[in-house]
CSV table of C-alpha atoms in Angstrom, one decimal:
chain,number,residue,atom,x,y,z
A,13,MET,CA,217.3,96.3,-167.4
A,14,SER,CA,220.9,96.8,-169.7
A,15,PHE,CA,218.6,96.2,-172.5
A,16,SER,CA,215.9,98.9,-172.1
A,17,ILE,CA,216.2,102.8,-172.6
A,18,GLY,CA,214.0,105.6,-171.9
A,19,GLN,CA,211.2,107.2,-169.0
A,20,ASN,CA,208.4,107.8,-171.1
A,21,PHE,CA,208.9,106.3,-174.4
A,22,ARG,CA,210.5,103.6,-173.3
A,23,LEU,CA,212.1,100.4,-175.3
A,24,THR,CA,213.6,97.1,-175.1
A,25,VAL,CA,215.2,95.2,-177.3
A,26,TYR,CA,215.8,91.4,-177.6
A,27,GLY,CA,217.5,89.0,-179.4
A,28,GLN,CA,220.8,87.9,-181.3
A,29,SER,CA,223.0,87.9,-184.0
A,30,HIS,CA,222.3,84.0,-184.9
A,31,ALA,CA,219.0,83.8,-182.4
A,32,ALA,CA,215.8,83.1,-184.2
A,33,ALA,CA,215.0,86.8,-184.2
A,34,ILE,CA,215.4,90.1,-183.3
A,35,GLY,CA,213.1,92.6,-182.1
A,36,VAL,CA,211.9,95.4,-179.8
A,37,ILE,CA,209.0,96.2,-177.3
A,38,ILE,CA,208.0,99.8,-177.4
A,39,ASP,CA,206.1,101.6,-174.1
A,40,GLY,CA,204.5,104.8,-173.9
A,41,LEU,CA,202.3,105.7,-176.6
A,42,PRO,CA,199.2,106.2,-176.4
A,43,ALA,CA,196.1,104.7,-178.7
A,44,GLY,CA,195.3,106.2,-182.3
A,45,ILE,CA,198.6,107.2,-183.1
A,46,ASN,CA,199.3,106.2,-186.9
A,47,PHE,CA,201.6,103.7,-187.2
A,48,PRO,CA,204.5,104.5,-190.3
A,49,HIS,CA,205.1,100.9,-191.2
A,50,GLN,CA,206.2,102.6,-194.6
A,51,ALA,CA,208.7,104.8,-193.2
A,52,ILE,CA,209.8,101.9,-190.6
A,53,GLN,CA,210.4,99.6,-193.5
A,54,SER,CA,212.6,102.2,-195.7
A,55,ALA,CA,214.7,103.1,-192.9
A,56,LEU,CA,215.7,99.4,-192.3
A,57,GLU,CA,216.1,99.1,-195.8
A,58,ARG,CA,219.2,102.4,-195.4
A,59,ARG,CA,220.5,99.9,-192.6
A,60,ARG,CA,220.4,96.2,-194.5
A,61,PRO,CA,223.7,94.6,-194.8
A,62,GLY,CA,224.3,92.6,-198.1
A,63,LYS,CA,223.4,95.7,-200.7
A,64,GLN,CA,226.9,96.9,-201.6
A,65,THR,CA,230.7,96.1,-202.2
A,66,TRP,CA,231.4,97.9,-198.8
A,67,THR,CA,229.1,95.9,-196.7
A,68,SER,CA,229.0,92.5,-194.8
A,69,ARG,CA,227.7,89.4,-197.9
A,70,ARG,CA,225.2,88.6,-195.1
A,71,SER,CA,221.9,89.2,-196.6
A,72,GLU,CA,219.1,89.8,-194.5
A,73,SER,CA,215.9,91.1,-196.1
A,74,ASP,CA,214.9,92.8,-192.6
A,75,LEU,CA,211.1,92.6,-193.3
A,76,PHE,CA,209.6,93.3,-190.1
A,77,GLU,CA,206.4,91.9,-188.5
A,78,ILE,CA,203.8,93.8,-186.4
A,79,LYS,CA,203.6,91.3,-183.0
A,80,SER,CA,201.4,93.2,-180.8
A,81,GLY,CA,200.4,97.1,-180.0
A,82,ILE,CA,198.6,98.1,-183.8
A,83,VAL,CA,195.2,97.7,-184.8
A,84,ALA,CA,193.9,98.8,-188.1
A,85,GLY,CA,196.9,100.6,-188.7
A,86,LYS,CA,196.9,102.9,-185.2
A,87,THR,CA,198.5,102.2,-181.6
A,88,CYS,CA,196.0,100.8,-179.4
A,89,GLY,CA,197.7,101.8,-176.1
A,90,ALA,CA,199.2,98.4,-175.4
A,91,PRO,CA,202.9,97.8,-175.7
A,92,ILE,CA,204.3,97.7,-179.4
A,93,CYS,CA,206.3,94.9,-180.3
A,94,LEU,CA,208.0,94.5,-183.7
A,95,GLU,CA,210.5,91.6,-184.6
A,96,ILE,CA,212.8,90.6,-187.6
A,97,VAL,CA,213.1,87.0,-188.4
A,98,ASN,CA,217.3,86.1,-189.0
A,99,HIS,CA,217.7,84.4,-192.0
A,100,ASP,CA,220.9,84.2,-193.3
A,101,LYS,CA,223.3,82.8,-190.5
A,102,ARG,CA,226.6,81.1,-190.5
A,103,SER,CA,227.2,80.1,-187.1
A,104,LYS,CA,229.9,77.9,-187.9
A,105,ASP,CA,231.8,80.5,-188.9
A,106,TYR,CA,232.0,81.7,-185.0
A,107,ALA,CA,232.7,78.2,-183.3
A,108,GLN,CA,236.7,78.9,-182.8
A,109,HIS,CA,236.0,82.0,-180.6
A,110,ASP,CA,234.4,80.1,-177.5
A,111,HIS,CA,238.2,79.9,-177.0
A,112,LEU,CA,240.0,82.1,-179.2
A,113,PRO,CA,238.8,85.8,-178.3
A,114,ARG,CA,238.5,88.2,-181.0
A,115,PRO,CA,241.3,91.5,-180.8
A,116,SER,CA,238.7,94.5,-179.8
A,117,HIS,CA,235.8,92.1,-179.5
A,118,ALA,CA,233.6,91.7,-176.6
A,119,ASP,CA,234.1,87.9,-176.6
A,120,TYR,CA,236.5,88.1,-173.7
A,121,PRO,CA,235.3,90.4,-171.2
A,122,ALA,CA,231.9,88.4,-172.1
A,123,TYR,CA,233.7,84.8,-171.5
A,124,VAL,CA,234.7,86.1,-167.8
A,125,LYS,CA,231.4,87.8,-166.9
A,126,TYR,CA,228.6,85.0,-168.5
A,127,GLN,CA,231.0,82.4,-167.4
A,128,GLY,CA,231.4,80.8,-170.8
A,129,HIS,CA,227.8,80.7,-171.4
A,130,HIS,CA,227.3,83.8,-174.1
A,131,ASP,CA,226.2,83.7,-177.7
A,132,ILE,CA,229.3,83.5,-179.3
A,133,ARG,CA,227.9,83.3,-182.9
A,134,GLY,CA,227.8,87.0,-184.9
A,135,GLY,CA,229.1,88.4,-181.8
A,136,GLY,CA,225.5,87.5,-179.9
A,137,HIS,CA,224.2,90.4,-178.1
A,138,PHE,CA,226.8,92.7,-178.9
A,139,SER,CA,226.2,92.3,-182.3
A,140,GLY,CA,225.7,95.3,-184.7
A,141,ARG,CA,223.3,93.1,-186.0
A,142,MET,CA,221.0,94.4,-182.7
A,143,THR,CA,220.5,98.1,-184.1
A,144,ALA,CA,217.9,97.0,-186.3
A,145,PRO,CA,215.4,96.9,-183.3
A,146,ILE,CA,217.0,100.3,-182.4
A,147,VAL,CA,215.9,101.9,-186.2
A,148,MET,CA,212.5,100.3,-185.6
A,149,ALA,CA,211.6,102.0,-182.5
A,150,GLY,CA,213.7,105.2,-183.6
A,151,SER,CA,211.6,105.4,-186.9
A,152,LEU,CA,208.5,105.4,-185.3
A,153,ALA,CA,209.9,107.9,-182.9
A,154,ASN,CA,211.4,110.2,-185.8
A,155,ASN,CA,208.1,110.3,-188.0
A,156,LEU,CA,206.2,111.6,-184.5
A,157,LEU,CA,208.6,114.4,-184.2
A,158,ILE,CA,208.5,114.9,-188.1
A,159,GLU,CA,204.6,115.9,-187.1
A,160,GLU,CA,206.3,118.6,-184.3
A,161,GLY,CA,208.1,120.0,-187.1
A,162,ILE,CA,211.5,118.3,-185.8
A,163,HIS,CA,213.7,117.4,-188.3
A,164,ILE,CA,216.8,115.0,-188.0
A,165,ASN,CA,219.3,114.6,-190.3
A,166,SER,CA,222.8,112.8,-190.7
A,167,HIS,CA,225.4,112.6,-193.2
A,168,ILE,CA,229.1,110.7,-193.4
A,169,TYR,CA,231.4,113.5,-191.7
A,170,ALA,CA,234.7,111.5,-192.6
A,171,ILE,CA,235.8,108.4,-193.5
A,172,SER,CA,239.5,107.8,-192.3
A,173,ASP,CA,241.2,111.6,-193.1
A,174,ILE,CA,238.7,111.9,-196.0
A,175,LYS,CA,236.1,114.8,-195.4
A,176,ASP,CA,232.5,115.3,-196.4
A,177,GLN,CA,231.2,118.9,-197.3
A,178,THR,CA,230.9,120.9,-194.3
A,179,ILE,CA,227.4,122.0,-193.0
A,180,ASP,CA,226.4,125.5,-192.0
A,181,PRO,CA,226.2,125.1,-188.0
A,182,VAL,CA,223.2,128.4,-188.1
A,183,GLN,CA,221.4,127.8,-191.1
A,184,PRO,CA,221.8,123.9,-192.4
A,185,ASP,CA,220.8,123.6,-195.9
A,186,LEU,CA,217.4,121.1,-195.0
A,187,ASP,CA,216.7,120.5,-198.5
A,188,SER,CA,220.4,118.9,-199.3
A,189,LEU,CA,220.4,117.0,-195.8
A,190,ALA,CA,217.1,115.6,-196.6
A,191,GLN,CA,218.0,114.0,-200.1
A,192,ILE,CA,220.9,112.2,-198.4
A,193,LYS,CA,218.3,109.8,-197.1
A,194,GLU,CA,217.9,108.6,-200.5
A,195,LYS,CA,221.0,108.0,-201.4
A,196,ASN,CA,223.1,104.6,-201.5
A,197,PHE,CA,226.2,106.4,-199.7
A,198,PRO,CA,225.0,108.9,-197.5
A,199,VAL,CA,227.2,111.8,-198.3
A,200,LEU,CA,226.4,115.7,-199.6
A,201,ASN,CA,229.5,115.9,-201.9
A,202,ASP,CA,229.4,113.0,-204.1
A,203,ASP,CA,232.8,113.4,-205.2
A,204,GLN,CA,234.3,113.0,-201.8
A,205,GLY,CA,231.7,110.1,-201.4
A,206,LEU,CA,233.1,108.2,-204.1
A,207,ALA,CA,237.2,108.6,-202.7
A,208,MET,CA,235.4,107.4,-199.1
A,209,GLN,CA,234.3,104.6,-200.9
A,210,ALA,CA,237.8,103.7,-203.0
A,211,ALA,CA,239.4,103.8,-199.4
A,212,ILE,CA,237.0,101.4,-197.9
A,213,LEU,CA,237.8,99.0,-200.8
A,214,ALA,CA,241.5,99.4,-200.7
A,215,ALA,CA,241.3,98.6,-196.7
A,216,LYS,CA,239.0,95.4,-197.9
A,217,GLU,CA,241.5,94.5,-200.5
A,218,GLU,CA,244.4,94.5,-197.5
A,219,LYS,CA,242.3,92.4,-195.7
A,220,ASP,CA,241.9,95.2,-193.1
A,221,SER,CA,239.2,97.9,-192.0
A,222,VAL,CA,238.7,101.9,-191.9
A,223,GLY,CA,236.3,103.9,-189.6
A,224,GLY,CA,235.2,107.4,-189.4
A,225,GLN,CA,232.8,109.7,-187.8
A,226,VAL,CA,229.0,110.6,-188.7
A,227,GLU,CA,227.2,114.2,-187.9
A,228,THR,CA,223.8,114.7,-187.2
A,229,VAL,CA,221.8,117.9,-187.6
A,230,VAL,CA,218.4,118.5,-185.5
A,231,THR,CA,216.6,121.1,-186.5
A,232,GLY,CA,212.9,122.9,-184.9
A,233,LEU,CA,214.0,121.8,-181.0
A,234,PRO,CA,212.0,124.0,-178.7
A,235,VAL,CA,214.2,126.1,-176.3
A,236,GLY,CA,214.9,124.8,-172.7
A,237,LEU,CA,214.7,121.1,-173.5
A,238,GLY,CA,216.7,118.8,-170.8
A,239,GLN,CA,216.7,118.7,-167.5
A,240,PRO,CA,220.4,119.5,-165.8
A,241,LEU,CA,222.4,117.3,-164.4
A,242,TYR,CA,222.1,114.2,-165.3
A,243,ASP,CA,219.2,114.4,-167.8
A,244,SER,CA,220.7,117.4,-169.5
A,245,CYS,CA,220.5,116.7,-173.7
A,246,GLU,CA,223.8,116.1,-174.2
A,247,ALA,CA,224.1,113.1,-171.4
A,248,LYS,CA,220.4,111.8,-172.6
A,249,LEU,CA,222.3,111.7,-176.4
A,250,ALA,CA,225.6,110.4,-175.3
A,251,HIS,CA,224.2,107.6,-173.1
A,252,ALA,CA,222.3,105.9,-176.1
A,253,MET,CA,225.1,106.8,-178.6
A,254,PHE,CA,227.9,104.7,-176.5
A,255,GLY,CA,224.8,101.8,-176.7
A,256,ILE,CA,225.6,101.3,-180.2
A,257,PRO,CA,228.1,99.1,-180.9
A,258,ALA,CA,231.8,100.5,-182.2
A,259,ILE,CA,231.3,104.1,-181.4
A,260,ARG,CA,234.3,105.7,-179.7
A,261,GLY,CA,233.6,109.3,-179.0
A,262,ILE,CA,231.0,112.2,-179.4
A,263,GLU,CA,231.3,115.8,-179.6
A,264,PHE,CA,228.9,118.8,-179.7
A,265,GLY,CA,228.7,121.8,-182.3
A,266,THR,CA,232.9,122.7,-182.0
A,267,GLY,CA,233.3,120.0,-179.8
A,268,PHE,CA,237.2,118.9,-178.8
A,269,ALA,CA,238.4,121.9,-181.0
A,270,ALA,CA,236.8,124.0,-178.0
A,271,SER,CA,239.4,123.3,-175.9
A,272,LEU,CA,242.0,124.9,-178.0
A,273,MET,CA,239.9,128.7,-178.8
A,274,ARG,CA,239.7,131.4,-176.4
A,275,GLY,CA,236.6,132.3,-175.1
A,276,SER,CA,236.3,135.4,-177.2
A,277,GLN,CA,236.2,132.9,-180.4
A,278,HIS,CA,234.2,130.8,-178.9
A,279,ASN,CA,231.4,132.2,-177.4
A,280,ASP,CA,228.0,132.7,-179.6
A,281,PRO,CA,226.6,136.2,-179.8
A,282,TYR,CA,222.7,136.8,-179.4
A,283,TYR,CA,220.5,138.7,-181.6
A,284,LEU,CA,216.9,139.3,-182.2
A,285,ASP,CA,216.0,137.9,-185.9
A,286,THR,CA,213.3,139.5,-187.8
A,287,ASP,CA,210.8,137.7,-186.4
A,288,GLN,CA,211.8,138.8,-182.7
A,289,THR,CA,213.2,135.6,-182.0
A,290,ILE,CA,216.4,135.5,-180.1
A,291,LYS,CA,219.1,133.3,-182.0
A,292,THR,CA,222.7,133.6,-182.0
A,293,SER,CA,224.9,134.4,-185.1
A,294,THR,CA,227.5,131.5,-184.4
A,295,ASN,CA,226.7,128.0,-183.0
A,296,HIS,CA,229.9,126.7,-181.2
A,297,HIS,CA,227.9,125.5,-178.6
A,298,GLY,CA,226.0,123.2,-181.0
A,299,GLY,CA,222.2,123.9,-180.2
A,300,VAL,CA,223.1,122.9,-175.9
A,301,ILE,CA,223.8,125.3,-173.4
A,302,GLY,CA,223.9,123.9,-169.7
A,303,GLY,CA,222.5,120.9,-170.9
A,304,LEU,CA,219.3,122.5,-172.5
A,305,THR,CA,218.4,123.2,-175.8
A,306,THR,CA,218.8,126.7,-177.4
A,307,GLY,CA,216.7,126.8,-180.5
A,308,MET,CA,219.2,126.8,-182.8
A,309,PRO,CA,220.3,123.3,-184.9
A,310,LEU,CA,221.7,120.9,-182.5
A,311,ILE,CA,224.4,119.6,-184.4
A,312,MET,CA,226.3,116.0,-183.0
A,313,ARG,CA,229.4,114.4,-184.2
A,314,VAL,CA,229.6,110.4,-183.0
A,315,ALA,CA,233.2,108.7,-184.1
A,316,ILE,CA,233.2,105.1,-185.4
A,317,LYS,CA,236.0,102.6,-184.8
A,318,PRO,CA,237.3,100.6,-187.8
A,319,THR,CA,235.4,97.3,-187.6
A,320,SER,CA,237.3,94.7,-185.5
A,321,SER,CA,236.7,91.5,-187.9
A,322,ILE,CA,239.7,91.9,-190.2
A,323,GLY,CA,240.8,89.1,-192.5
A,324,GLN,CA,244.5,89.3,-191.6
A,325,SER,CA,245.8,86.9,-188.9
A,326,GLN,CA,246.0,88.7,-185.1
A,327,GLN,CA,247.4,87.6,-181.9
A,328,THR,CA,245.4,86.0,-179.3
A,329,VAL,CA,245.2,83.7,-176.5
A,330,ASN,CA,243.6,80.0,-176.1
A,331,LEU,CA,241.5,80.0,-173.3
A,332,ASP,CA,241.2,76.2,-173.0
A,333,GLN,CA,245.1,75.8,-173.2
A,334,SER,CA,246.3,79.4,-172.0
A,335,CYS,CA,248.8,79.8,-174.3
A,336,HIS,CA,249.5,82.4,-177.3
A,337,GLN,CA,248.0,81.7,-180.7
A,338,GLU,CA,247.5,83.1,-184.2
A,339,LEU,CA,243.7,84.1,-185.4
A,340,THR,CA,242.4,84.2,-188.7
A,341,ILE,CA,238.9,85.6,-188.1
A,342,GLN,CA,236.1,83.9,-190.6
A,343,GLY,CA,232.9,84.8,-191.5
A,344,ARG,CA,231.2,88.0,-193.3
A,345,HIS,CA,231.8,91.2,-192.6
A,346,ASP,CA,231.7,95.1,-193.2
A,347,PRO,CA,235.1,96.5,-193.9
A,348,CYS,CA,233.8,100.1,-192.7
A,349,ILE,CA,230.2,100.0,-190.7
A,350,VAL,CA,229.9,103.9,-190.9
A,351,PRO,CA,227.3,104.1,-193.6
A,352,ARG,CA,225.2,101.7,-192.1
A,353,VAL,CA,225.5,103.6,-188.6
A,354,VAL,CA,224.2,106.8,-190.1
A,355,PRO,CA,220.1,105.5,-189.8
A,356,VAL,CA,221.1,103.9,-186.3
A,357,ILE,CA,222.5,107.4,-185.0
A,358,GLU,CA,219.6,109.3,-186.4
A,359,SER,CA,217.0,106.9,-185.0
A,360,MET,CA,218.7,106.6,-181.3
A,361,THR,CA,218.4,110.9,-181.6
A,362,ALA,CA,215.1,110.4,-182.5
A,363,ILE,CA,214.2,107.8,-178.9
A,364,CYS,CA,216.3,110.3,-176.7
A,365,LEU,CA,214.5,113.5,-178.2
A,366,LEU,CA,211.0,112.2,-178.0
A,367,ASP,CA,211.6,111.2,-175.0
A,368,LEU,CA,212.8,114.3,-173.5
A,369,LEU,CA,210.2,116.3,-174.8
A,370,ILE,CA,207.3,114.0,-173.3
A,371,MET,CA,209.3,114.3,-169.9
A,372,ALA,CA,209.1,118.2,-170.6
A,373,GLY,CA,205.3,117.9,-171.8
A,374,LYS,CA,206.1,119.7,-174.7
A,375,PHE,CA,204.5,116.3,-176.7
A,376,PRO,CA,200.9,115.9,-176.9
A,377,VAL,CA,200.9,112.3,-175.4
């Protein structure tokens, strides 16, 4: 199914943006695992809309309910079902879009594919609202990875052309990265974060939007994780990341800049650390070579497009009357979704890595 991902740690999301509820069904975990209720709720709080001036005014508490699979705070071996009830819906804002498709939204191809029977309200199942179930499953996976000494941290790498402080790809400052999770605006350099927020608010004032990039660093991974050719570590992560709405690109390590380098510049020399561990003195490869993890920090950057829903008048086509028409989008929308995508990317990363660990027999499940 297109709403499912994973081979061993497997999840299926359900619901739509304005449905009664959204949720996730998780399969593949044995009985007896502690259920990290607070960690999941905290991650949902990081993603939740309606908290800041630079987020959508849709106000959802995003308090989740356990529907199955958990007994006395532990997994019982049955599929786990977690659900969030949708409360703050304004479906009337989307009434015109059943015949006036919004530019850069899925409205038109969905209209053709589903012959007009798709759910247009809030974007239906194409909405960023559907990332909340990903965060629930990913937070559970992340908690299990932490117990194995694997840590996933992300920050806003850029908003428009404003960049955050860079991370040392060989020896990242894990304490600074961990502190980001406690911030309202997830950056390393708070001054750059203020400049980014100003850019977001400026776009909002102009009824426009901005995009950006999120950088993720994973430490503690074993060597050799991944299955060439098509279950490689990068392939699994890239496949999953493009399941997040608004993702437009992904790169690992030096990424596209590697195409401008010579081999002598890009190659990462090996050396023996003081404990006889084999490492590389640079990390242009971003922790993955040949689809397999190398034991170096996994470095990944994801590009996020500007929010498609903007307040400016735009050109579209009236599907009922087969004519051109001006469109002004109504409703509540983020002028920039990048800050709220940070915990989603971390969660999707955790889902993929836990699945690969189980596949490799390196996780005690």
